[in-house]
XYZ file of C-alpha atoms in Angstrom:
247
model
C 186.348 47.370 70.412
C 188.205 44.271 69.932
C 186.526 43.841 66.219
C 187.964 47.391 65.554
C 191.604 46.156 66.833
C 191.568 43.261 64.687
C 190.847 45.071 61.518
C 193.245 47.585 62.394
C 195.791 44.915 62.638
C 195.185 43.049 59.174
C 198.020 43.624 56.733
C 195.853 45.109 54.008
C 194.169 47.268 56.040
C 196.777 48.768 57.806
C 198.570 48.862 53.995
C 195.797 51.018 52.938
C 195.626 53.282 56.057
C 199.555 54.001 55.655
C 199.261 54.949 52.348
C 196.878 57.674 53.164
C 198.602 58.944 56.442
C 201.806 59.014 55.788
C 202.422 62.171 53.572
C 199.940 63.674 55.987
C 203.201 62.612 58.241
C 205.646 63.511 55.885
C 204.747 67.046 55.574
C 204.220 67.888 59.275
C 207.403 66.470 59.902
C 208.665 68.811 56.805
C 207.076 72.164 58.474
C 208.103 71.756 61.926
C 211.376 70.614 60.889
C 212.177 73.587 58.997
C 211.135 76.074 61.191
C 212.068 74.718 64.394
C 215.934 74.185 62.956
C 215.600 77.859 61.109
C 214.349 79.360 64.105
C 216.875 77.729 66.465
C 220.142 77.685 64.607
C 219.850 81.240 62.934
C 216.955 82.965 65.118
C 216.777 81.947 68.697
C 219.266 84.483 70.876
C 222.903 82.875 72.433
C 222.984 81.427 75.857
C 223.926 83.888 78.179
C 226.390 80.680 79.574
C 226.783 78.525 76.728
C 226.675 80.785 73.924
C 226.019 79.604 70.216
C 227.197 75.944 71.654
C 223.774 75.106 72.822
C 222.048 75.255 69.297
C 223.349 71.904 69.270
C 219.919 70.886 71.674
C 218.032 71.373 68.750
C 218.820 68.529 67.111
C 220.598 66.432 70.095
C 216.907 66.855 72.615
C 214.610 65.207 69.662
C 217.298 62.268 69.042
C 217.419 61.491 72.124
C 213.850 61.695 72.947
C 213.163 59.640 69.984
C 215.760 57.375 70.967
C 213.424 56.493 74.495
C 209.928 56.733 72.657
C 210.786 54.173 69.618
C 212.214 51.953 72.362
C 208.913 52.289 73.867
C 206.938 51.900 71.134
C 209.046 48.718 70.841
C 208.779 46.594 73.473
C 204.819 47.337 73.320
C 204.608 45.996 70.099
C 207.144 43.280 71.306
C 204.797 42.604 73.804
C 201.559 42.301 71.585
C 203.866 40.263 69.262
C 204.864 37.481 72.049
C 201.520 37.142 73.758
C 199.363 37.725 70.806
C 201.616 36.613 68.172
C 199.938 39.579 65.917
C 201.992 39.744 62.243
C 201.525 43.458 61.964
C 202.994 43.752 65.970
C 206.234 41.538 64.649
C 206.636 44.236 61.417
C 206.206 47.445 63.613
C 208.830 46.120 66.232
C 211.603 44.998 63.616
C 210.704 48.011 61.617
C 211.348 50.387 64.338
C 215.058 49.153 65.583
C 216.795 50.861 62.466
C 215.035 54.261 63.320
C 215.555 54.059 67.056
C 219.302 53.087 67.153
C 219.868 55.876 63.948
C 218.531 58.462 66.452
C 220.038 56.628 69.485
C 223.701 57.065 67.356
C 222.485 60.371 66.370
C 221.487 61.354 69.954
C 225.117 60.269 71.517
C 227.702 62.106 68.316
C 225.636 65.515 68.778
C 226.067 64.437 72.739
C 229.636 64.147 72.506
C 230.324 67.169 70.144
C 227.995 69.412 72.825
C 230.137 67.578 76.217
C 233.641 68.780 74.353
C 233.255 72.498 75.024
C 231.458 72.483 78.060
C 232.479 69.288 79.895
C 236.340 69.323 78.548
C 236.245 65.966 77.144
C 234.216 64.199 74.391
C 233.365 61.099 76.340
C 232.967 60.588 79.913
C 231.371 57.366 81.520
C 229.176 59.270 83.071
C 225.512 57.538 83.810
C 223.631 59.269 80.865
C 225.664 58.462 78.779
C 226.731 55.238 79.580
C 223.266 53.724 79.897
C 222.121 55.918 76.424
C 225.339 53.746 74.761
C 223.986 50.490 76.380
C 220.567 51.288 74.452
C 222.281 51.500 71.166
C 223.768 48.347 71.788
C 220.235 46.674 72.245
C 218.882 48.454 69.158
C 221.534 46.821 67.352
C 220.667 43.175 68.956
C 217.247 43.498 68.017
C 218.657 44.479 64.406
C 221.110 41.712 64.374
C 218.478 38.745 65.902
C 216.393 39.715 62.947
C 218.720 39.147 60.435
C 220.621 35.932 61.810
C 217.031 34.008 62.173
C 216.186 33.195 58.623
C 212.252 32.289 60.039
C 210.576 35.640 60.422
C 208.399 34.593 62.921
C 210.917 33.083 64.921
C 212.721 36.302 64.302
C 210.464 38.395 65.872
C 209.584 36.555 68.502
C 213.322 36.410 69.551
C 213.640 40.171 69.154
C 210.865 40.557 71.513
C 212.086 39.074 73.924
C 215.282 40.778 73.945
C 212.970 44.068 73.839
C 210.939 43.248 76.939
C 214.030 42.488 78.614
C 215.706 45.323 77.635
C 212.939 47.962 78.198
C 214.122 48.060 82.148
C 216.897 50.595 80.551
C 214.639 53.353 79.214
C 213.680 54.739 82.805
C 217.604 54.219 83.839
C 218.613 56.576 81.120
C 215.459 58.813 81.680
C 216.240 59.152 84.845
C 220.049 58.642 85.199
C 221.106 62.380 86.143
C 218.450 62.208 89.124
C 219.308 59.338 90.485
C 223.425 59.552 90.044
C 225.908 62.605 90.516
C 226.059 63.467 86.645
C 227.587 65.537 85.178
C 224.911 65.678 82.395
C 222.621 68.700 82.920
C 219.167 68.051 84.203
C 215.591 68.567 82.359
C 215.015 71.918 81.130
C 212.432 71.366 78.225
C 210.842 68.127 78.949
C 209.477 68.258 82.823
C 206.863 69.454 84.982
C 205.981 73.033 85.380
C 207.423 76.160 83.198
C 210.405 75.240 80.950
C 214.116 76.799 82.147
C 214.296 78.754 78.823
C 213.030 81.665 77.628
C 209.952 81.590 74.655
C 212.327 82.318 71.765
C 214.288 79.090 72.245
C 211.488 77.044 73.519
C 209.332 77.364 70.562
C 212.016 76.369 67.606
C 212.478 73.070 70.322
C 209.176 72.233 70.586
C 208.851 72.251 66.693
C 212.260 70.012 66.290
C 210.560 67.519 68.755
C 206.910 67.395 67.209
C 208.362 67.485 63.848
C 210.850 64.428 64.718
C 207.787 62.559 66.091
C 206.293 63.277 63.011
C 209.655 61.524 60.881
C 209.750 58.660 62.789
C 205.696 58.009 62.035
C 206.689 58.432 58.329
C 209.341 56.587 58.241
C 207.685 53.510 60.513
C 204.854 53.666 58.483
C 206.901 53.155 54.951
C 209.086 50.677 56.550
C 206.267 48.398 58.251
C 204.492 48.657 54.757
C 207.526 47.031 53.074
C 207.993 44.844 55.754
C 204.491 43.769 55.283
C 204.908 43.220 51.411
C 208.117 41.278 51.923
C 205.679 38.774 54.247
C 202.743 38.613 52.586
C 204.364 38.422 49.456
C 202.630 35.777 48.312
C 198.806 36.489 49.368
C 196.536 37.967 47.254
C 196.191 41.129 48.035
C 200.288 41.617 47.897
C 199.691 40.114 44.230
C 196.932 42.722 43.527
C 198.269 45.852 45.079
C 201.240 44.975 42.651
C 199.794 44.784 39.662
C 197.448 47.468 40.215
C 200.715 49.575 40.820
C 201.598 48.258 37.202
C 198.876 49.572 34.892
């Protein structure tokens, strides 16, 4: 087991295996995208309450379930990274910051632009959101610690700390609107048991989600790769995959 963990994590290896995944990636996330944002922005019948307002879920739900999941994908590869001290670790978690706070930022506009009709008011400092802000604002120290620490080891390592500390607000925003009188609305989609919504715009949702899931491997993939090549710039299988890219 461990042998196969260990080749999994060598740069070239894990070079060679995103090359062949990710347009596997790139298209599912292409499908599901398409149809899911067809089906629920032109297809899927009004809410009986919020009328053609709540279309807005189907691209506000997958940002901000992305915006949790990268942050978990995160600190575990921030953990790895500190205790291991695994390169490929350090390249997934600085890779991923950019993609989770773009769908963290994404996640609170389409929040804001939904609260205005139905809440009255485009910000509130209501728990959801307040603790969904306070993860954008560790996305972007992760970002920033990675570019003020010229060492990119050091880098890393600094970032995953501040990940691992950090990580203690992903179940505060999960479950903010549980544990706090929000005025957020609670799980419809995402919980246990039968989903509060009717087939027609469940099934465009579940498609946005799996096809954002989908994205985010893409785009991790292509941005550990380069973060990889920027590295290992100087080995020699950086030097061959470069000029074998020339001929």
């Amino acid at each position: 087991m461990w042998t196969w963990f260990h080749r999994l994590a060598s740069p070239p290896t894990f070079y060679r295996l995103a090359d062949r995944f990710a347009p596997w990636f790139g298209i599912a996330a292409t499908g599901l995208l398409a149809y899911g944002i067809v089906g629920g922005l032109f297809f899927a019948p009004a809410d009986y309450q919020q009328s053609d307002a709540f279309r807005i879920i189907y691209i506000h739900v997958p940002a901000a379930a992305l915006s949790l999941s990268i942050y978990m994908l995160m600190a575990s590869a921030a953990l790895v990274a500190v205790i291991w001290r695994i390169k490929l670790a350090e390249c997934v978690l600085v890779s991923a910051a950019p993609i989770g706070a773009s769908f963290t930022a994404l996640a609170l506009v389409t929040g804001m632009l939904w609260g205005k009709p139905m809440w009255g008011a485009y910000w509130v400092w209501d728990a959801r959101l307040t603790s969904e802000l306070i993860l954008l604002f560790l996305y972007a120290g992760v970002i920033g610690l990675n570019q003020a620490i010229e060492d990119p080891r050091a880098a890393a390592r600094a970032c995953g700390l501040l990940a691992l500390i950090g990580v203690i607000n992903v179940p505060i925003v999960h479950y903010s609107v549980e544990w706090w009188n929000s005025l957020h609305q609670g799980s419809t989609i995402l919980k246990m048991g039968k989903p509060s919504m009717n087939a027609d715009m469940a099934q465009p949702l579940y498609a946005c989600l799996l096809g954002v899931y989908f994205f985010m491997g893409y785009v991790l993939l292509r941005r550990t790769q380069n973060e990889l090549l920027l590295r290992e710039r100087g080995t020699a299988w950086v030097k061959e995959r470069l000029e074998s890219s020339n001929v």
